[in-house]
PDB file of C-alpha atoms and ligand atoms in Angstrom:
ATOM      1  CA  MET I 118      23.508  -6.955   8.354  1.00 56.00           C
ATOM      2  CA  GLN I 119      22.957  -5.020   5.070  1.00 92.00           C
ATOM      3  CA  LYS I 120      22.286  -1.268   5.491  1.00 96.00           C
ATOM      4  CA  ILE I 121      21.319   0.943   2.829  1.00 97.00           C
ATOM      5  CA  LEU I 122      21.437   4.694   2.884  1.00 97.00           C
ATOM      6  CA  MET I 123      18.550   6.052   0.936  1.00 98.00           C
ATOM      7  CA  GLN I 124      17.874   9.564  -0.271  1.00 98.00           C
ATOM      8  CA  ALA I 125      14.581  10.859   0.903  1.00 98.00           C
ATOM      9  CA  GLU I 126      12.803  13.849   2.201  1.00 98.00           C
ATOM     10  CA  PRO I 127      13.069  15.481   4.701  1.00 98.00           C
ATOM     11  CA  ALA I 128      16.531  13.810   5.168  1.00 98.00           C
ATOM     12  CA  PRO I 129      18.354  10.557   4.019  1.00 98.00           C
ATOM     13  CA  VAL I 130      17.310   7.498   5.875  1.00 98.00           C
ATOM     14  CA  GLU I 131      19.517   4.683   6.908  1.00 98.00           C
ATOM     15  CA  LEU I 132      17.731   1.109   6.817  1.00 98.00           C
ATOM     16  CA  ASP I 133      18.976  -2.226   7.985  1.00 97.00           C
ATOM     17  CA  LEU I 134      17.308  -4.543   5.434  1.00 97.00           C
ATOM     18  CA  ALA I 135      16.891  -7.459   7.899  1.00 97.00           C
ATOM     19  CA  GLU I 136      14.641  -4.976   9.790  1.00 98.00           C
ATOM     20  CA  THR I 137      12.730  -3.459   6.736  1.00 98.00           C
ATOM     21  CA  ALA I 138       9.756  -4.790   4.900  1.00 98.00           C
ATOM     22  CA  LEU I 139       8.194  -3.762   1.573  1.00 98.00           C
ATOM     23  CA  ILE I 140       4.361  -3.294   1.965  1.00 99.00           C
ATOM     24  CA  VAL I 141       2.519  -3.134  -1.167  1.00 99.00           C
ATOM     25  CA  ILE I 142      -1.036  -1.673  -0.569  1.00 99.00           C
ATOM     26  CA  ASP I 143      -4.118  -2.843  -2.463  1.00 98.00           C
ATOM     27  CA  MET I 144      -2.782  -3.089  -6.139  1.00 98.00           C
ATOM     28  CA  GLN I 145      -6.085  -4.601  -6.887  1.00 98.00           C
ATOM     29  CA  LYS I 146      -8.185  -4.760  -9.896  1.00 98.00           C
ATOM     30  CA  ASP I 147     -11.031  -3.011  -7.910  1.00 97.00           C
ATOM     31  CA  PHE I 148      -8.753   0.139  -7.730  1.00 98.00           C
ATOM     32  CA  LEU I 149      -6.795  -0.150 -11.131  1.00 98.00           C
ATOM     33  CA  VAL I 150      -9.070  -1.587 -13.679  1.00 97.00           C
ATOM     34  CA  PRO I 151     -12.166  -0.008 -15.069  1.00 95.00           C
ATOM     35  CA  GLY I 152     -15.418  -1.547 -13.499  1.00 91.00           C
ATOM     36  CA  GLY I 153     -14.198  -1.684  -9.883  1.00 92.00           C
ATOM     37  CA  PHE I 154     -14.603   0.228  -6.752  1.00 93.00           C
ATOM     38  CA  GLY I 155     -12.377   3.050  -7.928  1.00 94.00           C
ATOM     39  CA  ALA I 156     -14.397   3.501 -10.960  1.00 93.00           C
ATOM     40  CA  PHE I 157     -17.635   3.186  -9.021  1.00 91.00           C
ATOM     41  CA  LEU I 158     -16.535   6.105  -7.042  1.00 91.00           C
ATOM     42  CA  GLY I 159     -16.371   8.203 -10.197  1.00 92.00           C
ATOM     43  CA  ASN I 160     -12.437   8.052 -10.615  1.00 95.00           C
ATOM     44  CA  ASP I 161     -10.201   7.825 -13.637  1.00 96.00           C
ATOM     45  CA  VAL I 162      -8.520   4.468 -12.656  1.00 97.00           C
ATOM     46  CA  THR I 163      -5.913   4.938 -15.396  1.00 96.00           C
ATOM     47  CA  LEU I 164      -4.181   7.596 -13.114  1.00 97.00           C
ATOM     48  CA  LEU I 165      -2.946   4.789 -10.986  1.00 98.00           C
ATOM     49  CA  GLN I 166      -1.291   2.792 -13.569  1.00 97.00           C
ATOM     50  CA  ARG I 167       1.924   4.711 -13.711  1.00 98.00           C
ATOM     51  CA  THR I 168       2.681   2.979 -10.370  1.00 98.00           C
ATOM     52  CA  ILE I 169       3.058  -0.404 -11.998  1.00 98.00           C
ATOM     53  CA  ALA I 170       6.576  -0.260 -13.690  1.00 98.00           C
ATOM     54  CA  PRO I 171       8.523   1.339 -10.984  1.00 98.00           C
ATOM     55  CA  LEU I 172       6.787  -0.967  -8.602  1.00 99.00           C
ATOM     56  CA  GLN I 173       7.762  -3.952 -10.706  1.00 98.00           C
ATOM     57  CA  ALA I 174      11.604  -2.897 -10.371  1.00 98.00           C
ATOM     58  CA  VAL I 175      11.292  -2.288  -6.618  1.00 98.00           C
ATOM     59  CA  LEU I 176       9.611  -5.711  -6.146  1.00 98.00           C
ATOM     60  CA  ALA I 177      12.375  -7.460  -8.224  1.00 98.00           C
ATOM     61  CA  ALA I 178      15.016  -5.704  -6.039  1.00 97.00           C
ATOM     62  CA  ALA I 179      13.413  -6.535  -2.808  1.00 98.00           C
ATOM     63  CA  ARG I 180      13.030 -10.217  -3.877  1.00 98.00           C
ATOM     64  CA  ALA I 181      16.546 -10.384  -4.849  1.00 96.00           C
ATOM     65  CA  LEU I 182      17.622  -8.983  -1.441  1.00 96.00           C
ATOM     66  CA  GLY I 183      15.378 -11.502   0.336  1.00 96.00           C
ATOM     67  CA  MET I 184      13.416  -8.701   2.034  1.00 97.00           C
ATOM     68  CA  LEU I 185      10.153  -9.489   3.742  1.00 98.00           C
ATOM     69  CA  ILE I 186       7.315  -8.554   1.239  1.00 98.00           C
ATOM     70  CA  ILE I 187       3.667  -8.145   2.339  1.00 98.00           C
ATOM     71  CA  HIS I 188       0.827  -7.293  -0.062  1.00 99.00           C
ATOM     72  CA  THR I 189      -2.461  -6.096   1.203  1.00 99.00           C
ATOM     73  CA  ARG I 190      -5.941  -6.249  -0.257  1.00 98.00           C
ATOM     74  CA  GLU I 191      -8.930  -4.156   0.898  1.00 98.00           C
ATOM     75  CA  GLY I 192     -12.153  -6.228   0.938  1.00 98.00           C
ATOM     76  CA  HIS I 193     -14.812  -7.680   2.937  1.00 98.00           C
ATOM     77  CA  LEU I 194     -16.548 -11.073   3.718  1.00 98.00           C
ATOM     78  CA  PRO I 195     -19.383 -12.059   1.229  1.00 98.00           C
ATOM     79  CA  ASP I 196     -21.922 -11.539   4.186  1.00 98.00           C
ATOM     80  CA  LEU I 197     -20.465  -7.925   4.805  1.00 97.00           C
ATOM     81  CA  SER I 198     -20.372  -8.624   8.464  1.00 97.00           C
ATOM     82  CA  ASP I 199     -16.834  -7.006   8.635  1.00 97.00           C
ATOM     83  CA  CYS I 200     -17.921  -3.855   6.809  1.00 96.00           C
ATOM     84  CA  PRO I 201     -19.165  -1.064   9.188  1.00 93.00           C
ATOM     85  CA  PRO I 202     -22.593   0.283   8.088  1.00 92.00           C
ATOM     86  CA  THR I 203     -20.893   3.632   7.773  1.00 92.00           C
ATOM     87  CA  LYS I 204     -18.663   2.390   4.992  1.00 92.00           C
ATOM     88  CA  LEU I 205     -21.262   0.387   3.435  1.00 91.00           C
ATOM     89  CA  THR I 206     -23.997   3.010   3.130  1.00 91.00           C
ATOM     90  CA  ARG I 207     -22.145   6.148   2.263  1.00 90.00           C
ATOM     91  CA  TRP I 208     -22.716   5.795  -1.574  1.00 88.00           C
ATOM     92  CA  ALA I 209     -25.899   5.358  -3.663  1.00 88.00           C
ATOM     93  CA  PRO I 210     -27.586   1.902  -3.997  1.00 88.00           C
ATOM     94  CA  GLY I 211     -26.168   0.135  -6.763  1.00 86.00           C
ATOM     95  CA  THR I 212     -22.574   1.679  -6.436  1.00 86.00           C
ATOM     96  CA  ARG I 213     -21.835   0.329  -2.992  1.00 93.00           C
ATOM     97  CA  ILE I 214     -19.419  -2.257  -1.550  1.00 96.00           C
ATOM     98  CA  GLY I 215     -21.219  -5.652  -2.177  1.00 96.00           C
ATOM     99  CA  ASP I 216     -22.932  -4.624  -5.087  1.00 95.00           C
ATOM    100  CA  LEU I 217     -22.421  -6.398  -8.562  1.00 95.00           C
ATOM    101  CA  GLY I 218     -19.968  -4.820 -11.090  1.00 94.00           C
ATOM    102  CA  PRO I 219     -18.366  -6.293 -14.079  1.00 94.00           C
ATOM    103  CA  MET I 220     -15.648  -8.021 -12.001  1.00 96.00           C
ATOM    104  CA  GLY I 221     -17.892  -9.447  -9.538  1.00 97.00           C
ATOM    105  CA  ARG I 222     -19.283  -8.058  -6.282  1.00 97.00           C
ATOM    106  CA  ILE I 223     -17.375  -4.860  -5.440  1.00 96.00           C
ATOM    107  CA  LEU I 224     -14.596  -5.102  -2.809  1.00 97.00           C
ATOM    108  CA  ILE I 225     -15.736  -8.647  -1.735  1.00 98.00           C
ATOM    109  CA  ARG I 226     -13.061 -11.211  -1.054  1.00 98.00           C
ATOM    110  CA  GLY I 227     -12.819 -14.111  -3.649  1.00 98.00           C
ATOM    111  CA  GLU I 228     -14.325 -11.819  -6.441  1.00 98.00           C
ATOM    112  CA  GLU I 229     -12.227 -11.051  -9.543  1.00 98.00           C
ATOM    113  CA  GLY I 230     -11.953  -7.433  -8.895  1.00 98.00           C
ATOM    114  CA  HIS I 231     -10.582  -8.080  -5.452  1.00 98.00           C
ATOM    115  CA  GLY I 232      -7.486  -9.951  -6.869  1.00 98.00           C
ATOM    116  CA  ILE I 233      -4.113  -8.190  -7.263  1.00 98.00           C
ATOM    117  CA  ILE I 234      -3.328  -7.008 -10.790  1.00 98.00           C
ATOM    118  CA  ASP I 235      -1.088  -9.845 -12.571  1.00 98.00           C
ATOM    119  CA  GLU I 236       1.636  -7.189 -13.076  1.00 98.00           C
ATOM    120  CA  VAL I 237       2.660  -7.188  -9.389  1.00 98.00           C
ATOM    121  CA  ALA I 238       1.116 -10.473  -8.254  1.00 98.00           C
ATOM    122  CA  PRO I 239       2.448 -11.955  -4.993  1.00 98.00           C
ATOM    123  CA  LEU I 240       4.938 -14.717  -5.463  1.00 98.00           C
ATOM    124  CA  ALA I 241       4.413 -18.139  -3.524  1.00 95.00           C
ATOM    125  CA  GLY I 242       5.697 -17.361   0.020  1.00 92.00           C
ATOM    126  CA  GLU I 243       4.965 -13.752   0.199  1.00 97.00           C
ATOM    127  CA  ILE I 244       2.456 -12.601   2.717  1.00 98.00           C
ATOM    128  CA  VAL I 245      -0.988 -11.469   1.564  1.00 98.00           C
ATOM    129  CA  ILE I 246      -3.133  -9.672   4.132  1.00 98.00           C
ATOM    130  CA  ASP I 247      -6.744  -8.994   3.701  1.00 98.00           C
ATOM    131  CA  LYS I 248      -7.904  -5.718   5.467  1.00 98.00           C
ATOM    132  CA  PRO I 249     -11.517  -4.513   6.078  1.00 98.00           C
ATOM    133  CA  GLY I 250     -10.223  -0.937   6.657  1.00 98.00           C
ATOM    134  CA  LYS I 251      -8.024   1.598   4.910  1.00 98.00           C
ATOM    135  CA  ASN I 252      -5.231   1.427   7.535  1.00 98.00           C
ATOM    136  CA  ALA I 253      -3.437  -2.076   7.152  1.00 98.00           C
ATOM    137  CA  PHE I 254      -2.984  -2.432  10.852  1.00 98.00           C
ATOM    138  CA  TYR I 255      -6.836  -2.165  11.523  1.00 98.00           C
ATOM    139  CA  ALA I 256      -8.294  -5.560  12.290  1.00 98.00           C
ATOM    140  CA  THR I 257      -5.421  -7.701  10.728  1.00 98.00           C
ATOM    141  CA  ASP I 258      -2.382  -9.634  11.878  1.00 98.00           C
ATOM    142  CA  LEU I 259      -0.025  -7.020  10.492  1.00 98.00           C
ATOM    143  CA  GLY I 260       1.362  -5.861  13.637  1.00 98.00           C
ATOM    144  CA  GLN I 261       1.863  -9.230  15.089  1.00 98.00           C
ATOM    145  CA  ILE I 262       3.612 -10.441  11.782  1.00 98.00           C
ATOM    146  CA  LEU I 263       6.019  -7.381  11.884  1.00 98.00           C
ATOM    147  CA  HIS I 264       6.850  -7.943  15.493  1.00 98.00           C
ATOM    148  CA  GLU I 265       7.534 -11.658  14.927  1.00 98.00           C
ATOM    149  CA  LYS I 266       9.807 -10.850  11.999  1.00 98.00           C
ATOM    150  CA  SER I 267      11.671  -8.070  14.126  1.00 98.00           C
ATOM    151  CA  ILE I 268      10.568  -5.420  11.461  1.00 98.00           C
ATOM    152  CA  LYS I 269      11.166  -1.767  12.271  1.00 98.00           C
ATOM    153  CA  ASN I 270      10.925  -0.021   8.913  1.00 98.00           C
ATOM    154  CA  LEU I 271       8.269  -0.172   6.293  1.00 99.00           C
ATOM    155  CA  ILE I 272       8.857   0.832   2.662  1.00 99.00           C
ATOM    156  CA  VAL I 273       5.413   1.756   1.435  1.00 99.00           C
ATOM    157  CA  ALA I 274       3.963   1.299  -2.146  1.00 99.00           C
ATOM    158  CA  GLY I 275       0.494   0.900  -3.683  1.00 99.00           C
ATOM    159  CA  VAL I 276      -2.682   2.798  -3.947  1.00 98.00           C
ATOM    160  CA  THR I 277      -3.974   5.087  -3.083  1.00 98.00           C
ATOM    161  CA  THR I 278      -1.467   7.759  -1.837  1.00 98.00           C
ATOM    162  CA  ASP I 279      -3.995   9.907   0.042  1.00 98.00           C
ATOM    163  CA  VAL I 280      -6.275   7.018   1.259  1.00 98.00           C
ATOM    164  CA  CYS I 281      -4.925   3.493   2.164  1.00 98.00           C
ATOM    165  CA  CYS I 282      -1.127   4.292   1.780  1.00 99.00           C
ATOM    166  CA  SER I 283      -1.618   7.503   3.964  1.00 98.00           C
ATOM    167  CA  ALA I 284      -3.625   5.795   6.519  1.00 98.00           C
ATOM    168  CA  THR I 285      -1.227   3.081   6.808  1.00 99.00           C
ATOM    169  CA  VAL I 286       1.926   5.347   7.127  1.00 98.00           C
ATOM    170  CA  ILE I 287       0.200   7.240   9.856  1.00 98.00           C
ATOM    171  CA  ALA I 288      -0.912   4.168  11.678  1.00 98.00           C
ATOM    172  CA  ALA I 289       2.804   2.740  11.248  1.00 98.00           C
ATOM    173  CA  ASN I 290       4.217   5.894  12.668  1.00 98.00           C
ATOM    174  CA  ASP I 291       1.897   5.653  15.868  1.00 98.00           C
ATOM    175  CA  GLN I 292       3.086   2.170  16.364  1.00 97.00           C
ATOM    176  CA  GLY I 293       6.642   2.837  16.411  1.00 98.00           C
ATOM    177  CA  TYR I 294       7.615   1.956  12.829  1.00 98.00           C
ATOM    178  CA  ASN I 295       9.628   4.069  10.430  1.00 98.00           C
ATOM    179  CA  ALA I 296       7.604   4.510   7.224  1.00 98.00           C
ATOM    180  CA  ILE I 297       9.163   5.409   3.867  1.00 99.00           C
ATOM    181  CA  ILE I 298       6.717   6.053   1.024  1.00 99.00           C
ATOM    182  CA  LEU I 299       7.993   5.652  -2.459  1.00 99.00           C
ATOM    183  CA  GLN I 300       6.251   8.632  -4.436  1.00 98.00           C
ATOM    184  CA  ASP I 301       6.378   7.043  -7.967  1.00 98.00           C
ATOM    185  CA  CYS I 302       5.012   3.641  -6.643  1.00 99.00           C
ATOM    186  CA  VAL I 303       2.028   5.339  -5.328  1.00 99.00           C
ATOM    187  CA  ALA I 304      -0.536   7.284  -6.932  1.00 98.00           C
ATOM    188  CA  SER I 305      -4.005   8.969  -6.192  1.00 98.00           C
ATOM    189  CA  TYR I 306      -7.000   9.568  -8.385  1.00 98.00           C
ATOM    190  CA  SER I 307      -6.321  13.119  -7.594  1.00 98.00           C
ATOM    191  CA  PRO I 308      -2.703  14.464  -8.535  1.00 97.00           C
ATOM    192  CA  GLU I 309      -3.290  17.290  -6.020  1.00 98.00           C
ATOM    193  CA  ARG I 310      -4.275  14.871  -3.186  1.00 98.00           C
ATOM    194  CA  HIS I 311      -1.208  12.822  -4.137  1.00 98.00           C
ATOM    195  CA  THR I 312       1.027  15.785  -3.585  1.00 98.00           C
ATOM    196  CA  ALA I 313      -0.888  16.973  -0.473  1.00 98.00           C
ATOM    197  CA  ALA I 314      -0.629  13.592   1.256  1.00 98.00           C
ATOM    198  CA  LEU I 315       3.061  13.247   0.594  1.00 99.00           C
ATOM    199  CA  ALA I 316       3.473  16.800   1.907  1.00 98.00           C
ATOM    200  CA  VAL I 317       1.852  16.107   4.958  1.00 98.00           C
ATOM    201  CA  ILE I 318       4.044  12.921   5.655  1.00 98.00           C
ATOM    202  CA  LYS I 319       7.402  14.678   5.160  1.00 98.00           C
ATOM    203  CA  ALA I 320       6.512  18.019   6.926  1.00 98.00           C
ATOM    204  CA  GLN I 321       7.744  19.369  10.220  1.00 98.00           C
ATOM    205  CA  GLY I 322      10.994  17.230   9.945  1.00 98.00           C
ATOM    206  CA  GLY I 323       9.105  13.975   8.886  1.00 98.00           C
ATOM    207  CA  ILE I 324       6.267  14.197  11.271  1.00 98.00           C
ATOM    208  CA  PHE I 325       4.778  10.840   9.840  1.00 98.00           C
ATOM    209  CA  GLY I 326       7.826   9.536   7.991  1.00 98.00           C
ATOM    210  CA  TRP I 327       9.785   9.912   4.849  1.00 98.00           C
ATOM    211  CA  VAL I 328       9.204  10.340   1.151  1.00 99.00           C
ATOM    212  CA  SER I 329      11.497   8.691  -1.338  1.00 99.00           C
ATOM    213  CA  ASP I 330      11.165   7.181  -4.785  1.00 99.00           C
ATOM    214  CA  SER I 331      12.031   3.876  -6.615  1.00 98.00           C
ATOM    215  CA  GLN I 332      15.187   5.313  -8.047  1.00 98.00           C
ATOM    216  CA  SER I 333      16.542   6.213  -4.657  1.00 98.00           C
ATOM    217  CA  PHE I 334      15.757   2.631  -3.245  1.00 98.00           C
ATOM    218  CA  LEU I 335      17.292   1.011  -6.271  1.00 98.00           C
ATOM    219  CA  ALA I 336      20.529   3.248  -6.053  1.00 98.00           C
ATOM    220  CA  SER I 337      20.796   2.642  -2.435  1.00 97.00           C
ATOM    221  CA  VAL I 338      20.652  -1.074  -3.055  1.00 96.00           C
ATOM    222  CA  ALA I 339      23.008  -0.830  -6.003  1.00 95.00           C
ATOM    223  CA  ALA I 340      25.579   0.820  -3.698  1.00 94.00           C
ATOM    224  CA  LEU I 341      25.822  -2.452  -1.655  1.00 91.00           C
ATOM    225  CA  ALA I 342      27.328  -4.223  -4.586  1.00 83.00           C
ATOM    226  CA  ASN I 343      29.668  -1.227  -5.404  1.00 80.00           C
ATOM    227  CA  PRO I 344      30.505   0.387  -1.904  1.00 77.00           C
TER     228      PRO I 344
HETATM  229  N1  TIU W 602      -6.816   1.307  -1.048  1.00 70.50           N
HETATM  230  C1  TIU W 602      -7.487   2.540  -1.028  1.00 70.50           C
HETATM  231  O1  TIU W 602      -6.786   3.398  -1.126  1.00 70.50           O
HETATM  232  N2  TIU W 602      -8.902   2.540  -0.897  1.00 70.50           N
HETATM  233  C2  TIU W 602      -9.689   3.547  -1.398  1.00 70.50           C
HETATM  234  O2  TIU W 602     -10.993   3.543  -1.274  1.00 70.50           O
HETATM  235  N3  TIU W 602      -9.019   4.588  -2.098  1.00 70.50           N
HETATM  236  C3  TIU W 602      -9.456   5.545  -2.663  1.00 70.50           C
HETATM  237  O3  TIU W 602      -8.900   6.552  -3.037  1.00 70.50           O
HETATM  238  N4  TIU W 602     -10.902   5.646  -2.709  1.00 70.50           N
END
């Protein structure tokens, strides 16, 4: 078994790579490209694009190590039957989930905007989970997949820090997983909410998990080759 020791807050964390998955949350055009759900909500989507380069480096290392890699996509069935009315009607008509945008219907499975951006596209064989909620465990097979693969630790990347990444870290913690979020591989439409969400995760001795970064992950992996 290959074990890495990764610098993190509130404390370094040791991870057995055979029991660790990289989960990449919702790196979809609907969140990162103008004209999608993120932009419909009034956000500057370019704030999320700084995650791309560090995430590419982390993905390359995880692939080289043979780690389990899971990508998620937030979105709904074309008939919206899996979208709770509370999520559907929260915004003004014309800017809602299912409404037509420049990349197709907003947050609808199969539409262009629902797809993962090319820069971090899943490779053949990598798991892609479609989720109707913010938390990746809700109404998905994620828990079952992690159980079958004997995964105990999740390295979390993607968007947005304070919404789907945070919701997934919090759910993972309750379900008995160690969650380590990589702060330069996650981003928010609000730098203040990004910082606040990470502060909550690592507070009180790591109440929800650990906060680390891509360089710490890559350094811990490099140390395997040069012990
Ligand atoms: N994936 C995800 O975070 N969904 C969101 O709706 N995020 C926002 O920040 N709005």
